[in-house]
Amino acid sequence: MTSPRPHALITGASRGIGRAIALELARTHDLTCTARNKDALASVARDAEAAGARVRTIAVDLAHADAVTEALADVACDVLVNNAGVATLKPFLQLSPDEWSAMLDVNVNALFHVTRAVLPGMTSRGRGHVITIGSTAGRNTFAGGSCYVGTKHFVMGFSECLMLEVRDQGVKVSVVMPGSVETELVPSGTDTSWMIQPSDVALAVRHLVDTPPHVLQYIVEVRPLTPKRRRDGSARG
Ligand SMILES: NC(=O)c1ccc[n+]([C@@H]2O[C@H](COP(=O)([O-])OP(=O)(O)OC[C@H]3O[C@@H](n4cnc5c(N)ncnc54)[C@H](OP(=O)(O)O)[C@@H]3O)[C@@H](O)[C@H]2O)c1
């Protein structure tokens, strides 16, 4: 009898980096893929199943805490990838309350609701891996990023504290910090030719998932090799 595949839960799996992570992990894991867009989730599921995974999709808005808790109540996973995120990049005084709240809901509060849903299973089994997609914006700052950058700094504080809490219980916590990635998160009209691809970030997740059981790699930062140059000559990305 073949042993069952490990199971990965991925948020924001309908497109971009989350989709790429789903397709990468589908080679070795069964998947639960969540996002709001049902059609896009169905498309990811088809491609992940073609790669050998059994796939469950859950359409849920991460901004709705009760719905998240209910939707994930019976999910048991070996790997959680907290990937979903939203970014509205504009000067602070131009941010609407809704834009502010959406970033807090998805980039920050959902980390509580999603992680809280599956972490007890991981600690009771004495193994598991929580991987959160942060950003180089988690330690850099830029004008127009007051809320988004703040949420990504939160990811770093949250993840390191959680890592220190649960590593003695066999659960790994890691952060992937991408630089600029060509996805729909990037404002339209931006030159994306120099950016890395979602699949490049997925390889960082693969690297973390494949670390030996006794090894905890906490941070992987992945950037374009040749970043965009600003007019002042400083690099970005
Ligand atoms: N792109 C970059 O340059 C970059 C750089 C560093 C870090 N990151 C981080 O990488 C992660 C993925 O970003 P991406 O670039 O792949 O963005 P993306 O292409 O816009 O994808 C975002 C994903 O999050 C999901 N999502 C958004 N709001 C949601 C909500 N309220 N409820 C449930 N799911 C929601 C979306 O699915 P639905 O719309 O179907 O719900 C989608 O699957 C984010 O955490 C982002 O901060 C991105």
Tab-separated table of C-alpha atoms and ligand atoms in Angstrom:
chain	number	residue	atom	x	y	z
A	1	MET	CA	0.000	0.000	0.000
A	2	THR	CA	1.348	3.440	-0.868
A	3	SER	CA	1.521	5.956	1.960
A	4	PRO	CA	-0.809	8.938	1.592
A	5	ARG	CA	0.640	12.139	0.206
A	6	PRO	CA	1.214	15.002	2.615
A	7	HIS	CA	-1.398	17.730	2.427
A	8	ALA	CA	-0.895	21.433	1.783
A	9	LEU	CA	-3.395	24.245	2.333
A	10	ILE	CA	-2.701	27.296	0.173
A	11	THR	CA	-4.511	30.620	0.451
A	12	GLY	CA	-4.771	32.918	-2.538
A	13	ALA	CA	-4.336	29.918	-4.812
A	14	SER	CA	-6.527	31.224	-7.637
A	15	ARG	CA	-3.787	33.165	-9.444
A	16	GLY	CA	-0.311	34.634	-9.246
A	17	ILE	CA	2.116	33.302	-6.671
A	18	GLY	CA	-0.453	31.103	-4.916
A	19	ARG	CA	-1.364	29.350	-8.163
A	20	ALA	CA	2.301	28.700	-8.889
A	21	ILE	CA	2.836	27.319	-5.384
A	22	ALA	CA	-0.172	25.027	-5.820
A	23	LEU	CA	1.160	23.661	-9.095
A	24	GLU	CA	4.651	23.185	-7.659
A	25	LEU	CA	3.430	21.379	-4.533
A	26	ALA	CA	0.965	19.304	-6.588
A	27	ARG	CA	3.933	17.161	-7.647
A	28	THR	CA	4.245	15.817	-4.102
A	29	HIS	CA	1.244	16.938	-2.047
A	30	ASP	CA	-2.512	16.754	-2.056
A	31	LEU	CA	-3.965	20.226	-1.846
A	32	THR	CA	-6.658	22.398	-0.390
A	33	CYS	CA	-6.752	25.583	-2.456
A	34	THR	CA	-8.654	28.640	-1.245
A	35	ALA	CA	-9.526	32.036	-2.726
A	36	ARG	CA	-12.762	33.768	-3.696
A	37	ASN	CA	-12.848	33.124	-7.459
A	38	LYS	CA	-14.478	29.696	-7.967
A	39	ASP	CA	-13.740	29.444	-11.686
A	40	ALA	CA	-10.083	30.279	-11.185
A	41	LEU	CA	-9.878	27.743	-8.339
A	42	ALA	CA	-11.431	25.096	-10.597
A	43	SER	CA	-8.785	25.845	-13.217
A	44	VAL	CA	-5.968	25.495	-10.661
A	45	ALA	CA	-7.516	22.252	-9.444
A	46	ARG	CA	-7.588	20.808	-12.971
A	47	ASP	CA	-3.922	21.626	-13.519
A	48	ALA	CA	-2.884	20.387	-10.065
A	49	GLU	CA	-4.779	17.131	-10.559
A	50	ALA	CA	-2.989	16.665	-13.859
A	51	ALA	CA	0.244	16.913	-11.853
A	52	GLY	CA	-0.939	14.072	-9.596
A	53	ALA	CA	-2.593	15.816	-6.643
A	54	ARG	CA	-5.977	15.253	-5.119
A	55	VAL	CA	-7.405	18.747	-4.798
A	56	ARG	CA	-10.154	20.297	-2.742
A	57	THR	CA	-11.141	23.876	-3.429
A	58	ILE	CA	-12.746	26.179	-0.888
A	59	ALA	CA	-14.146	29.490	-2.085
A	60	VAL	CA	-14.059	31.825	0.880
A	61	ASP	CA	-13.427	35.506	1.475
A	62	LEU	CA	-10.598	35.773	3.988
A	63	ALA	CA	-12.033	39.075	5.153
A	64	HIS	CA	-14.941	37.173	6.719
A	65	ALA	CA	-13.494	35.611	9.837
A	66	ASP	CA	-16.458	33.413	10.754
A	67	ALA	CA	-16.709	32.049	7.217
A	68	VAL	CA	-12.993	31.224	7.232
A	69	THR	CA	-13.181	29.415	10.548
A	70	GLU	CA	-16.202	27.414	9.379
A	71	ALA	CA	-14.735	26.629	5.950
A	72	LEU	CA	-11.423	25.369	7.328
A	73	ALA	CA	-12.780	23.541	10.386
A	74	ASP	CA	-12.129	20.064	8.984
A	75	VAL	CA	-8.895	20.803	7.113
A	76	ALA	CA	-5.856	18.913	8.383
A	77	CYS	CA	-2.628	19.829	6.648
A	78	ASP	CA	1.097	19.223	6.875
A	79	VAL	CA	1.924	22.500	5.135
A	80	LEU	CA	0.055	25.792	5.335
A	81	VAL	CA	1.026	28.484	2.864
A	82	ASN	CA	-0.403	31.830	3.959
A	83	ASN	CA	-0.101	33.490	0.575
A	84	ALA	CA	-3.217	35.591	-0.061
A	85	GLY	CA	-2.557	39.286	-0.039
A	86	VAL	CA	-3.812	42.587	-1.374
A	87	ALA	CA	-1.928	45.795	-2.029
A	88	THR	CA	-3.228	49.264	-2.650
A	89	LEU	CA	-0.178	51.430	-3.064
A	90	LYS	CA	-0.939	55.132	-2.818
A	91	PRO	CA	-0.202	58.037	-0.496
A	92	PHE	CA	-1.662	57.598	2.974
A	93	LEU	CA	-4.072	60.526	2.626
A	94	GLN	CA	-5.525	58.969	-0.551
A	95	LEU	CA	-6.217	55.574	1.056
A	96	SER	CA	-9.910	54.980	1.706
A	97	PRO	CA	-11.047	53.279	4.915
A	98	ASP	CA	-12.137	50.276	2.805
A	99	GLU	CA	-8.725	49.980	1.146
A	100	TRP	CA	-7.034	50.185	4.546
A	101	SER	CA	-9.375	47.581	6.042
A	102	ALA	CA	-9.001	45.176	3.115
A	103	MET	CA	-5.222	45.096	3.551
A	104	LEU	CA	-5.528	44.602	7.301
A	105	ASP	CA	-8.193	41.903	6.857
A	106	VAL	CA	-6.368	39.813	4.259
A	107	ASN	CA	-2.682	40.492	4.960
A	108	VAL	CA	-2.899	40.526	8.762
A	109	ASN	CA	-6.135	39.271	10.320
A	110	ALA	CA	-6.455	36.256	8.026
A	111	LEU	CA	-3.085	35.055	9.334
A	112	PHE	CA	-4.804	34.584	12.678
A	113	HIS	CA	-7.952	32.904	11.386
A	114	VAL	CA	-6.286	30.564	8.889
A	115	THR	CA	-3.292	29.627	11.018
A	116	ARG	CA	-5.519	29.176	14.067
A	117	ALA	CA	-7.648	26.713	12.091
A	118	VAL	CA	-4.838	24.266	11.291
A	119	LEU	CA	-2.049	24.832	13.825
A	120	PRO	CA	-3.629	22.775	16.659
A	121	GLY	CA	-3.584	19.728	14.361
A	122	MET	CA	0.074	20.327	13.545
A	123	THR	CA	1.159	20.676	17.175
A	124	SER	CA	-0.850	17.623	18.244
A	125	ARG	CA	0.762	15.560	15.457
A	126	GLY	CA	4.173	17.013	16.340
A	127	ARG	CA	4.910	18.092	12.786
A	128	GLY	CA	3.909	20.697	10.260
A	129	HIS	CA	5.121	23.761	8.417
A	130	VAL	CA	3.553	27.212	8.321
A	131	ILE	CA	4.973	29.242	5.441
A	132	THR	CA	3.867	32.837	5.023
A	133	ILE	CA	4.522	34.858	1.907
A	134	GLY	CA	5.863	38.127	3.232
A	135	SER	CA	7.775	40.573	1.077
A	136	THR	CA	10.980	42.537	0.938
A	137	ALA	CA	8.496	45.253	1.961
A	138	GLY	CA	8.626	43.486	5.333
A	139	ARG	CA	11.903	45.196	6.057
A	140	ASN	CA	12.021	48.003	3.497
A	141	THR	CA	9.847	51.089	3.225
A	142	PHE	CA	8.662	53.231	0.346
A	143	ALA	CA	6.313	56.161	-0.177
A	144	GLY	CA	2.851	54.896	-0.984
A	145	GLY	CA	3.249	51.780	1.132
A	146	SER	CA	2.123	52.985	4.556
A	147	CYS	CA	-0.475	50.249	4.978
A	148	TYR	CA	0.892	47.458	2.735
A	149	VAL	CA	4.435	47.831	4.068
A	150	GLY	CA	3.019	47.912	7.589
A	151	THR	CA	1.191	44.623	6.992
A	152	LYS	CA	4.348	42.982	5.646
A	153	HIS	CA	6.338	44.176	8.664
A	154	PHE	CA	3.602	42.540	10.743
A	155	VAL	CA	4.242	39.271	8.902
A	156	MET	CA	7.837	39.320	10.117
A	157	GLY	CA	6.999	39.954	13.769
A	158	PHE	CA	4.132	37.488	13.756
A	159	SER	CA	6.107	34.750	12.047
A	160	GLU	CA	9.218	34.984	14.186
A	161	CYS	CA	7.203	34.917	17.427
A	162	LEU	CA	5.162	31.958	16.190
A	163	MET	CA	8.334	30.182	15.080
A	164	LEU	CA	9.809	30.556	18.576
A	165	GLU	CA	6.562	29.268	20.127
A	166	VAL	CA	6.013	26.115	18.111
A	167	ARG	CA	9.393	24.823	16.943
A	168	ASP	CA	9.768	22.835	20.175
A	169	GLN	CA	6.527	21.099	19.196
A	170	GLY	CA	7.916	19.970	15.857
A	171	VAL	CA	6.262	22.671	13.774
A	172	LYS	CA	8.343	24.806	11.435
A	173	VAL	CA	7.468	28.415	10.654
A	174	SER	CA	9.080	30.168	7.704
A	175	VAL	CA	8.718	33.349	5.688
A	176	VAL	CA	9.340	33.782	1.989
A	177	MET	CA	10.196	37.389	1.155
A	178	PRO	CA	9.847	38.015	-2.568
A	179	GLY	CA	11.007	41.154	-4.251
A	180	SER	CA	8.928	42.274	-7.223
A	181	VAL	CA	6.972	39.494	-8.941
A	182	GLU	CA	5.019	39.792	-12.184
A	183	THR	CA	1.416	39.283	-11.011
A	184	GLU	CA	-1.871	41.154	-10.963
A	185	LEU	CA	-0.839	42.647	-7.614
A	186	VAL	CA	1.508	44.950	-9.479
A	187	PRO	CA	-0.250	48.170	-10.546
A	188	SER	CA	-1.292	48.065	-14.213
A	189	GLY	CA	1.039	49.935	-16.527
A	190	THR	CA	4.120	49.027	-14.481
A	191	ASP	CA	7.153	47.783	-16.412
A	192	THR	CA	7.311	44.148	-15.239
A	193	SER	CA	9.988	42.974	-17.661
A	194	TRP	CA	12.658	42.890	-14.947
A	195	MET	CA	10.574	41.116	-12.305
A	196	ILE	CA	10.751	37.503	-11.190
A	197	GLN	CA	7.909	35.108	-11.975
A	198	PRO	CA	5.440	33.431	-9.603
A	199	SER	CA	7.127	30.093	-10.339
A	200	ASP	CA	10.391	31.520	-8.958
A	201	VAL	CA	8.677	32.123	-5.618
A	202	ALA	CA	7.130	28.664	-5.759
A	203	LEU	CA	10.633	27.201	-5.951
A	204	ALA	CA	11.480	28.954	-2.677
A	205	VAL	CA	8.459	27.274	-1.087
A	206	ARG	CA	9.588	23.957	-2.565
A	207	HIS	CA	13.019	24.495	-1.012
A	208	LEU	CA	11.477	25.100	2.423
A	209	VAL	CA	9.138	22.119	2.215
A	210	ASP	CA	12.050	19.865	1.233
A	211	THR	CA	14.371	20.852	4.095
A	212	PRO	CA	15.345	17.841	6.234
A	213	PRO	CA	13.023	17.197	9.216
A	214	HIS	CA	15.618	18.446	11.742
A	215	VAL	CA	16.325	21.679	9.847
A	216	LEU	CA	14.294	24.872	10.190
A	217	GLN	CA	15.051	27.531	7.595
A	218	TYR	CA	13.181	30.584	8.762
A	219	ILE	CA	13.615	33.096	5.925
A	220	VAL	CA	14.079	32.827	2.185
A	221	GLU	CA	14.404	36.086	0.285
A	222	VAL	CA	14.040	35.864	-3.480
A	223	ARG	CA	14.735	38.814	-5.770
A	224	PRO	CA	15.402	39.579	-9.418
A	225	LEU	CA	19.102	39.311	-10.198
A	226	THR	CA	19.037	42.520	-12.198
A	227	PRO	CA	16.730	44.920	-10.376
A	228	LYS	CA	15.158	48.000	-11.827
A	229	ARG	CA	17.363	51.061	-11.474
A	230	ARG	CA	15.899	54.323	-10.286
A	231	ARG	CA	16.979	57.567	-11.887
A	232	ASP	CA	19.229	58.198	-8.864
A	233	GLY	CA	20.997	54.901	-9.561
A	234	SER	CA	19.636	53.052	-6.530
A	235	ALA	CA	18.258	49.584	-7.088
A	236	ARG	CA	14.742	48.396	-6.411
A	237	GLY	CA	13.270	44.928	-6.344
B	1	LIG	N1	3.603	40.447	-6.741
B	1	LIG	C1	4.608	40.938	-6.016
B	1	LIG	O1	5.420	41.741	-6.491
B	1	LIG	C2	4.771	40.490	-4.594
B	1	LIG	C3	5.983	40.785	-3.967
B	1	LIG	C4	6.182	40.396	-2.653
B	1	LIG	C5	5.182	39.725	-1.992
B	1	LIG	N2	4.001	39.446	-2.601
B	1	LIG	C6	2.971	38.756	-1.840
B	1	LIG	O2	2.636	37.536	-2.484
B	1	LIG	C7	1.311	37.162	-2.125
B	1	LIG	C8	0.537	36.800	-3.383
B	1	LIG	O3	0.462	37.956	-4.197
B	1	LIG	P1	0.354	37.910	-5.793
B	1	LIG	O4	1.383	38.817	-6.302
B	1	LIG	O5	0.307	36.512	-6.265
B	1	LIG	O6	-1.062	38.644	-5.964
B	1	LIG	P2	-2.332	38.348	-6.875
B	1	LIG	O7	-1.923	37.807	-8.192
B	1	LIG	O8	-3.154	39.576	-6.823
B	1	LIG	O9	-3.077	37.168	-6.085
B	1	LIG	C9	-3.630	37.413	-4.820
B	1	LIG	C10	-4.360	36.177	-4.349
B	1	LIG	O10	-4.977	36.479	-3.068
B	1	LIG	C11	-6.357	36.146	-3.150
B	1	LIG	N3	-7.160	37.063	-2.352
B	1	LIG	C12	-7.145	38.424	-2.390
B	1	LIG	N4	-8.075	38.916	-1.566
B	1	LIG	C13	-8.700	37.851	-0.995
B	1	LIG	C14	-9.760	37.716	-0.074
B	1	LIG	N5	-10.400	38.788	0.438
B	1	LIG	N6	-10.150	36.475	0.299
B	1	LIG	C15	-9.539	35.386	-0.228
B	1	LIG	N7	-8.506	35.443	-1.099
B	1	LIG	C16	-8.112	36.675	-1.483
B	1	LIG	C17	-6.717	36.259	-4.628
B	1	LIG	O11	-7.801	35.399	-4.945
B	1	LIG	P3	-9.303	35.871	-5.267
B	1	LIG	O12	-9.252	37.209	-5.896
B	1	LIG	O13	-9.812	34.769	-6.142
B	1	LIG	O14	-9.973	35.876	-3.925
B	1	LIG	C18	-5.447	35.745	-5.295
B	1	LIG	O15	-5.481	34.343	-5.384
B	1	LIG	C19	0.725	38.344	-1.346
B	1	LIG	O16	0.802	38.085	0.038
B	1	LIG	C20	1.660	39.489	-1.714
B	1	LIG	O17	1.701	40.491	-0.718
B	1	LIG	C21	3.775	39.814	-3.903
